[in-house]
Short mmCIF file of C-alpha atoms and ligand atoms in Angstrom, two decimals:
data_model
loop_
_atom_site.label_atom_id
_atom_site.label_comp_id
_atom_site.label_asym_id
_atom_site.label_seq_id
_atom_site.Cartn_x
_atom_site.Cartn_y
_atom_site.Cartn_z
CA MET D 1 94.73 88.37 101.10
CA LEU D 2 97.81 90.15 99.68
CA LYS D 3 99.59 87.55 97.55
CA THR D 4 102.93 88.55 96.08
CA LYS D 5 106.07 86.93 94.71
CA VAL D 6 107.52 87.11 98.13
CA THR D 7 104.62 85.30 99.81
CA GLU D 8 104.84 82.62 97.12
CA MET D 9 108.60 82.17 97.37
CA LEU D 10 108.71 82.00 101.19
CA GLY D 11 105.46 80.09 101.55
CA ILE D 12 104.05 82.71 103.98
CA GLU D 13 100.49 84.11 104.33
CA HIS D 14 101.28 87.83 104.41
CA PRO D 15 104.05 89.80 102.65
CA ILE D 16 105.65 90.88 105.91
CA ILE D 17 109.07 90.03 107.33
CA GLY D 18 109.80 90.51 111.01
CA GLY D 19 113.12 92.43 110.91
CA THR D 20 115.77 90.64 112.90
CA MET D 21 116.63 92.46 116.19
CA MET D 22 119.82 91.79 118.20
CA TRP D 23 118.94 90.35 121.72
CA ILE D 24 115.23 90.42 120.76
CA SER D 25 114.68 88.08 117.90
CA LYS D 26 114.81 84.89 119.96
CA GLY D 27 112.82 81.76 119.60
CA GLU D 28 109.45 82.62 121.11
CA PHE D 29 109.27 86.07 119.55
CA VAL D 30 110.31 84.69 116.16
CA ALA D 31 107.83 81.87 116.33
CA SER D 32 105.01 84.40 117.27
CA ILE D 33 105.74 86.34 114.08
CA SER D 34 105.70 83.26 111.90
CA GLU D 35 102.48 82.00 113.65
CA ALA D 36 100.88 85.30 112.70
CA GLY D 37 101.46 84.52 109.06
CA ALA D 38 104.49 86.70 108.57
CA LEU D 39 108.22 85.55 108.41
CA GLY D 40 110.01 85.48 111.81
CA VAL D 41 113.83 85.81 111.54
CA LEU D 42 116.02 84.39 114.33
CA ALA D 43 119.12 86.52 115.18
CA SER D 44 121.93 83.95 115.19
CA ALA D 45 124.40 86.47 116.75
CA ILE D 46 122.59 86.33 120.09
CA TYR D 47 123.76 82.75 120.71
CA GLN D 48 127.15 82.34 122.28
CA SER D 49 127.71 78.65 121.47
CA ARG D 50 126.81 76.13 118.84
CA ALA D 51 124.73 74.24 121.43
CA GLU D 52 122.71 77.28 122.44
CA PHE D 53 121.97 78.16 118.89
CA ARG D 54 120.86 74.58 118.10
CA ASP D 55 118.55 74.61 121.21
CA GLU D 56 116.95 77.90 120.13
CA LEU D 57 116.37 76.61 116.56
CA GLN D 58 114.67 73.46 117.96
CA LYS D 59 112.61 75.74 120.18
CA VAL D 60 111.34 77.67 117.14
CA LYS D 61 110.55 74.37 115.36
CA SER D 62 108.57 73.16 118.46
CA LEU D 63 106.64 76.44 118.55
CA THR D 64 105.61 76.76 114.90
CA SER D 65 105.51 74.55 111.83
CA LYS D 66 105.31 77.64 109.59
CA PRO D 67 108.31 79.08 107.70
CA PHE D 68 110.94 81.04 109.55
CA SER D 69 114.41 82.34 108.74
CA VAL D 70 117.75 82.89 110.34
CA ASN D 71 119.86 86.06 110.16
CA ILE D 72 123.56 85.80 109.65
CA ASN D 73 125.07 89.04 110.96
CA MET D 74 128.10 90.40 109.11
CA PHE D 75 128.30 93.74 110.91
CA PRO D 76 131.64 94.28 112.68
CA SER D 77 131.24 92.72 116.18
CA MET D 78 132.85 90.60 118.78
CA ARG D 79 131.33 87.39 117.32
CA PRO D 80 131.35 84.54 119.81
CA ILE D 81 131.49 81.92 117.07
CA ASP D 82 132.17 81.94 113.36
CA ASN D 83 129.19 82.47 111.06
CA ASN D 84 130.12 79.20 109.28
CA ASP D 85 129.30 77.45 112.64
CA TYR D 86 125.87 78.94 112.69
CA ILE D 87 125.42 77.89 109.00
CA ASP D 88 126.53 74.29 109.76
CA ILE D 89 123.78 74.11 112.47
CA LEU D 90 120.98 75.84 110.63
CA LEU D 91 121.52 73.62 107.61
CA ASP D 92 121.52 70.54 109.86
CA GLU D 93 118.26 71.68 111.50
CA GLY D 94 116.66 72.07 108.06
CA VAL D 95 116.45 75.84 107.86
CA ARG D 96 116.13 76.81 104.20
CA ILE D 97 115.48 80.55 104.36
CA VAL D 98 118.59 82.59 105.31
CA GLU D 99 118.96 86.31 105.62
CA THR D 100 122.35 88.10 105.63
CA SER D 101 122.92 91.57 106.70
CA GLY D 102 126.02 93.74 107.23
CA HIS D 103 128.48 96.01 105.64
CA GLN D 104 129.88 93.55 103.07
CA ALA D 105 128.32 91.28 100.47
CA PRO D 106 127.89 87.67 101.60
CA THR D 107 130.41 86.34 99.16
CA GLU D 108 131.87 83.86 101.61
CA TYR D 109 128.53 82.32 102.55
CA LEU D 110 126.33 82.50 99.54
CA PRO D 111 127.75 79.63 97.49
CA ARG D 112 127.49 77.28 100.44
CA LEU D 113 123.94 78.29 101.25
CA LYS D 114 122.78 78.04 97.65
CA GLU D 115 124.43 74.61 97.20
CA ALA D 116 122.48 73.47 100.22
CA GLY D 117 119.24 74.61 98.55
CA CYS D 118 118.59 77.75 100.66
CA LEU D 119 116.50 80.66 99.59
CA CYS D 120 118.91 83.60 100.25
CA ILE D 121 117.91 87.14 101.15
CA HIS D 122 120.41 89.93 101.67
CA LYS D 123 119.57 93.14 103.45
CA CYS D 124 121.34 96.34 102.48
CA VAL D 125 120.76 100.19 102.19
CA GLY D 126 121.55 101.31 98.65
CA VAL D 127 121.16 100.60 94.92
CA LYS D 128 124.82 99.84 94.36
CA TYR D 129 124.90 97.19 97.06
CA ALA D 130 121.59 95.70 96.00
CA LYS D 131 122.90 95.33 92.41
CA LYS D 132 126.06 93.69 93.73
CA VAL D 133 124.28 91.07 95.75
CA ALA D 134 121.75 90.34 93.09
CA ALA D 135 124.58 89.66 90.65
CA LEU D 136 126.09 87.34 93.24
CA GLY D 137 122.95 85.11 93.04
CA GLU D 138 120.67 86.32 95.90
CA ASP D 139 117.01 85.27 95.48
CA ILE D 140 115.57 88.39 97.13
CA VAL D 141 117.11 91.65 98.20
CA THR D 142 115.78 93.70 101.18
CA VAL D 143 116.45 97.46 101.26
CA VAL D 144 115.59 99.79 104.05
CA GLY D 145 115.40 103.56 103.77
CA TYR D 146 116.94 106.15 106.05
CA GLU D 147 113.92 106.27 108.26
CA ASN D 148 114.61 102.80 109.57
CA GLY D 149 115.61 101.66 113.06
CA GLY D 150 119.19 100.43 113.27
CA ALA D 151 121.94 100.53 110.67
CA SER D 152 121.12 103.30 108.17
CA GLY D 153 124.25 103.59 106.12
CA ASN D 154 125.85 106.89 104.91
CA LEU D 155 123.65 107.50 101.88
CA GLY D 156 120.68 109.20 103.53
CA ILE D 157 118.12 107.99 100.98
CA GLY D 158 114.64 107.72 102.30
CA SER D 159 112.37 104.68 101.53
CA PHE D 160 110.18 106.71 99.07
CA VAL D 161 113.12 107.05 96.70
CA LEU D 162 115.33 104.06 97.60
CA ILE D 163 112.69 101.25 97.07
CA PRO D 164 111.53 102.18 93.46
CA ALA D 165 115.24 102.89 92.54
CA VAL D 166 116.13 99.41 93.73
CA VAL D 167 113.07 97.80 92.13
CA ASP D 168 114.02 99.43 88.82
CA ALA D 169 117.62 98.30 89.10
CA LEU D 170 116.97 94.63 89.81
CA ASP D 171 115.17 91.71 88.12
CA ILE D 172 114.64 89.82 91.40
CA PRO D 173 111.98 90.57 94.01
CA VAL D 174 112.55 93.36 96.55
CA ILE D 175 111.46 93.58 100.10
CA GLY D 176 111.21 97.24 101.20
CA GLY D 177 111.30 98.73 104.69
CA GLY D 178 112.22 101.58 106.80
CA GLY D 179 109.22 103.44 108.24
CA VAL D 180 106.55 100.75 107.83
CA ALA D 181 104.32 100.60 110.96
CA ASP D 182 100.87 100.04 109.57
CA GLY D 183 98.71 99.04 106.58
CA ARG D 184 99.31 102.42 104.85
CA GLY D 185 103.07 101.81 104.84
CA LEU D 186 102.60 98.16 103.77
CA TYR D 187 100.38 99.12 100.82
CA SER D 188 102.69 102.04 99.85
CA MET D 189 105.71 99.78 99.65
CA LEU D 190 103.77 97.40 97.37
CA ALA D 191 102.82 100.47 95.25
CA LEU D 192 106.51 101.36 95.01
CA GLY D 193 107.22 97.96 93.52
CA ALA D 194 108.25 95.96 96.55
CA GLU D 195 106.89 92.41 96.88
CA GLY D 196 106.87 92.55 100.61
CA VAL D 197 107.86 94.72 103.64
CA ILE D 198 110.20 94.39 106.60
CA MET D 199 109.07 95.84 109.86
CA GLY D 200 111.33 96.16 112.96
CA THR D 201 110.34 99.12 115.03
CA ARG D 202 106.58 98.32 115.03
CA LEU D 203 107.25 94.89 116.36
CA LEU D 204 109.05 96.26 119.39
CA LEU D 205 105.63 97.28 120.69
CA SER D 206 104.04 93.86 120.50
CA GLU D 207 103.05 91.89 123.63
CA GLU D 208 105.42 89.14 122.68
CA CYS D 209 108.56 91.37 122.24
CA PRO D 210 110.86 90.36 125.04
CA ILE D 211 111.89 93.86 126.21
CA HIS D 212 111.12 95.41 129.60
CA ASN D 213 107.64 96.86 129.97
CA ASP D 214 109.15 100.30 131.13
CA LEU D 215 111.05 100.48 127.82
CA LYS D 216 107.89 99.70 125.91
CA ALA D 217 105.95 102.38 127.77
CA ALA D 218 108.64 104.98 127.04
CA LEU D 219 108.82 104.04 123.40
CA LEU D 220 104.98 104.19 123.15
CA GLU D 221 105.22 107.94 124.07
CA ALA D 222 107.99 108.64 121.50
CA LYS D 223 107.28 110.64 118.42
CA GLU D 224 108.62 110.65 114.92
CA THR D 225 111.16 113.34 115.89
CA ASP D 226 112.43 111.25 118.82
CA THR D 227 115.31 109.42 117.06
CA LYS D 228 119.00 110.39 116.46
CA LEU D 229 121.61 109.16 114.10
CA VAL D 230 124.72 108.03 115.99
CA MET D 231 128.02 106.40 115.21
CA LYS D 232 128.58 108.28 111.97
CA SER D 233 132.23 109.04 113.12
CA ILE D 234 132.97 105.38 113.23
CA ASN D 235 131.29 104.66 109.83
CA ALA D 236 128.47 102.69 111.36
CA VAL D 237 125.44 105.08 111.32
CA HIS D 238 122.57 103.86 113.38
CA ARG D 239 119.11 105.36 114.02
CA VAL D 240 118.27 105.06 117.64
CA TRP D 241 115.85 106.34 120.28
CA ASP D 242 116.68 109.85 121.48
CA ASN D 243 117.66 109.21 125.09
CA GLU D 244 120.54 110.34 127.30
CA ALA D 245 122.89 107.70 126.06
CA ALA D 246 122.26 108.69 122.35
CA ARG D 247 122.88 112.41 123.26
CA LYS D 248 126.03 111.51 125.22
CA THR D 249 127.24 109.41 122.22
CA LEU D 250 126.77 112.37 119.86
CA GLU D 251 128.65 114.68 122.36
CA LEU D 252 131.58 112.32 122.46
CA GLU D 253 131.59 111.93 118.70
CA ALA D 254 131.68 115.79 118.27
CA LYS D 255 134.66 115.92 120.55
CA GLY D 256 136.51 113.33 118.40
CA GLY D 257 135.81 110.28 120.74
CA GLN D 258 137.07 106.99 119.46
CA LEU D 259 135.35 103.59 119.42
CA ASN D 260 136.77 102.68 122.92
CA ASP D 261 135.21 105.89 124.37
CA LEU D 262 131.88 105.29 122.70
CA LEU D 263 131.47 101.70 123.78
CA GLN D 264 130.32 102.81 127.31
CA TYR D 265 127.05 103.84 125.54
CA ILE D 266 126.97 101.83 122.28
CA GLY D 267 128.12 98.49 123.48
CA GLY D 268 125.68 95.68 122.80
CA GLU D 269 125.61 94.59 126.40
CA LYS D 270 124.21 98.06 127.36
CA ALA D 271 121.18 97.59 125.17
CA LYS D 272 120.65 94.14 126.71
CA ILE D 273 120.44 95.88 130.15
CA MET D 274 117.81 98.18 128.77
CA TYR D 275 115.87 95.22 127.50
CA ASP D 276 116.26 93.05 130.55
CA GLU D 277 116.08 95.60 133.35
CA GLY D 278 114.15 98.54 131.84
CA LYS D 279 117.05 100.93 132.56
CA LEU D 280 116.06 103.60 129.98
CA ASP D 281 119.49 105.39 129.74
CA ALA D 282 121.81 102.45 130.11
CA GLY D 283 122.63 102.47 126.35
CA ILE D 284 121.19 102.97 122.98
CA VAL D 285 118.32 101.18 121.32
CA ALA D 286 117.82 101.03 117.56
CA THR D 287 114.43 102.71 116.71
CA GLY D 288 112.99 103.95 113.46
CA GLN D 289 111.07 107.24 112.79
CA CYS D 290 107.84 105.19 112.54
CA ILE D 291 108.05 105.00 116.28
CA GLY D 292 105.89 108.11 116.20
CA LEU D 293 103.05 106.26 114.35
CA ILE D 294 102.61 103.56 116.98
CA ASN D 295 99.83 104.06 119.52
CA GLU D 296 99.36 100.59 121.11
CA ILE D 297 101.01 97.48 122.25
CA LEU D 298 99.25 94.56 120.58
CA PRO D 299 99.43 90.71 120.62
CA MET D 300 101.47 89.74 117.47
CA LYS D 301 98.56 87.95 115.82
CA ASP D 302 96.30 91.10 116.06
CA LEU D 303 99.18 93.37 115.06
CA ILE D 304 99.94 91.53 111.86
CA ALA D 305 96.28 90.91 111.00
CA GLY D 306 95.54 94.59 111.64
CA VAL D 307 98.35 95.81 109.28
CA VAL D 308 97.13 93.53 106.57
CA LYS D 309 93.47 94.51 107.06
CA GLU D 310 94.34 98.13 106.92
CA ALA D 311 96.42 97.57 103.69
CA GLU D 312 93.45 95.88 102.12
CA ALA D 313 91.23 98.78 103.15
CA VAL D 314 93.76 101.16 101.47
CA ARG D 315 93.69 98.99 98.31
CA ASP D 316 89.93 99.08 98.16
CA LYS D 317 89.81 102.87 98.78
CA LEU D 318 92.39 103.60 96.08
CA ALA D 319 90.56 101.38 93.59
CA LYS D 320 87.65 103.82 93.72
CA ILE D 321 89.80 106.93 92.81
C1 LIG M 401 115.87 97.21 118.21
C2 LIG M 401 116.31 96.86 116.82
C3 LIG M 401 117.44 96.07 116.67
C4 LIG M 401 117.86 95.71 115.35
N1 LIG M 401 118.95 94.77 115.26
C5 LIG M 401 119.31 94.49 113.99
C6 LIG M 401 120.30 93.47 113.81
O1 LIG M 401 120.91 92.89 114.78
N2 LIG M 401 120.69 93.09 112.55
C7 LIG M 401 120.02 93.67 111.49
O2 LIG M 401 120.34 93.28 110.37
N3 LIG M 401 118.98 94.57 111.62
C8 LIG M 401 118.67 95.01 112.87
N4 LIG M 401 117.67 95.92 112.92
C9 LIG M 401 116.96 96.38 111.74
C10 LIG M 401 115.68 95.64 111.52
O3 LIG M 401 115.91 94.27 111.16
C11 LIG M 401 114.90 96.23 110.27
O4 LIG M 401 115.65 96.15 109.05
C12 LIG M 401 114.43 97.64 110.54
O5 LIG M 401 113.93 97.79 111.87
C13 LIG M 401 113.32 98.07 109.55
O6 LIG M 401 113.01 99.48 109.68
P1 LIG M 401 111.91 99.99 110.66
O7 LIG M 401 112.54 99.96 112.04
O8 LIG M 401 111.66 101.39 110.20
O9 LIG M 401 110.73 99.07 110.65
C14 LIG M 401 117.15 96.24 114.21
C15 LIG M 401 116.13 97.09 114.42
C16 LIG M 401 115.68 97.45 115.69
C17 LIG M 401 114.48 98.39 115.81
#
C-alpha cells in the first residue's frame, strides 16, 4: 500500500489520478479508473447539454461507489454550455472533488466550489501558476512537466525539475505528472515530493479506453521520440502523437498559418473521428513521451495494480541501498 496525503484527502486506495482526456474520459472509463482504486476524472466539456452531463454523472454513480472527480475545462474552446451550468449539476449530483485546468486561474469558480464543500484541485504547468492558485485557496495543485501528453505550456520545464520546484514553493499537497507510465515513474514522483501522480497517456492503452483499436495498435508501436509539440504559434502548445496531421500542422505554423487554417487538423472533432473510426491521420491526438514506455494494453484493474506493485518493489529495492 502507498498511503499519502492525497490518498487520505481523496479517500482513494492508490495515489494515482486518471488524467482527464477530452472525448475519452466518459462515464464507463472514469468508473473503471475509480473501481481500480485510483481517481477517475470525468471531462465535463464532452457533454453538449445539461441533461447529457447529468445522465453521465448518474452513470458513473451507478457503476462505482468509489470517489471520482469532474474536470472543469478552462482552455479556450467552443464551449457548448457555461462552466457554471456544469457546476450547478455536479453539485446537485453530490460530486465533491473538482479539478479545474486551463490557461487561467479558476478565480470565477473556486469560491462557489469551496462554499459548497468541494475539495478543489487545479492543474497547471509552472511554479508561478501553482503559487497563484494555492494562494487562491486550492486544496491540491497538480503540475505536469513538459513530457506530458496534451497542453504543455511555453515554459519547457521537465517533470524532474518542475515537481520538486513546485513542492518547495507550496505548503499544500502536489500531484505530479508528465511521463508517468509505470511504477518507477510513480515512485520517482513520490521521491520528488509529490503526494500522488496523474497519468494520461498510459491509460490510453487500457482495455476500457474508448478509442478505436487501430489507434491503440498504432500508439502501442510508438516510441518516446514519436511526439511533436504543435500549436506554439497560437500560444497553446500541445504535445501530440507524431502523425501526418501533426506534421502538416507544424508546416502550416511555419508558414504563418492562422487558427482558422490550423483547425482542419487541430479541431477537436478531428480527434473524435480518430477515436471513433480509427482514422489515424484525421487529426491530432495528445500523447506524452512516455508512450515509448508502454508495451501492452491491459484491463484497468491490472494496469493500476501493476503500477502500484512495481512502485512498491522499487521502494523495497531502494531501501536496501
Ligand atoms: C489524449 C489526451 C487528451 C487529454 N485531454 C485533456 C483535457 O481535455 N483537459 C486536460 O486538462 N488535460 C488533458 N490531457 C492531459 C491529461 O489529463 C494529463 O494531465 C496528462 O496526460 C499527464 O501526462 P502524461 O500524458 O505524460 O501521463 C489529455 C491527455 C491526453 C493523453
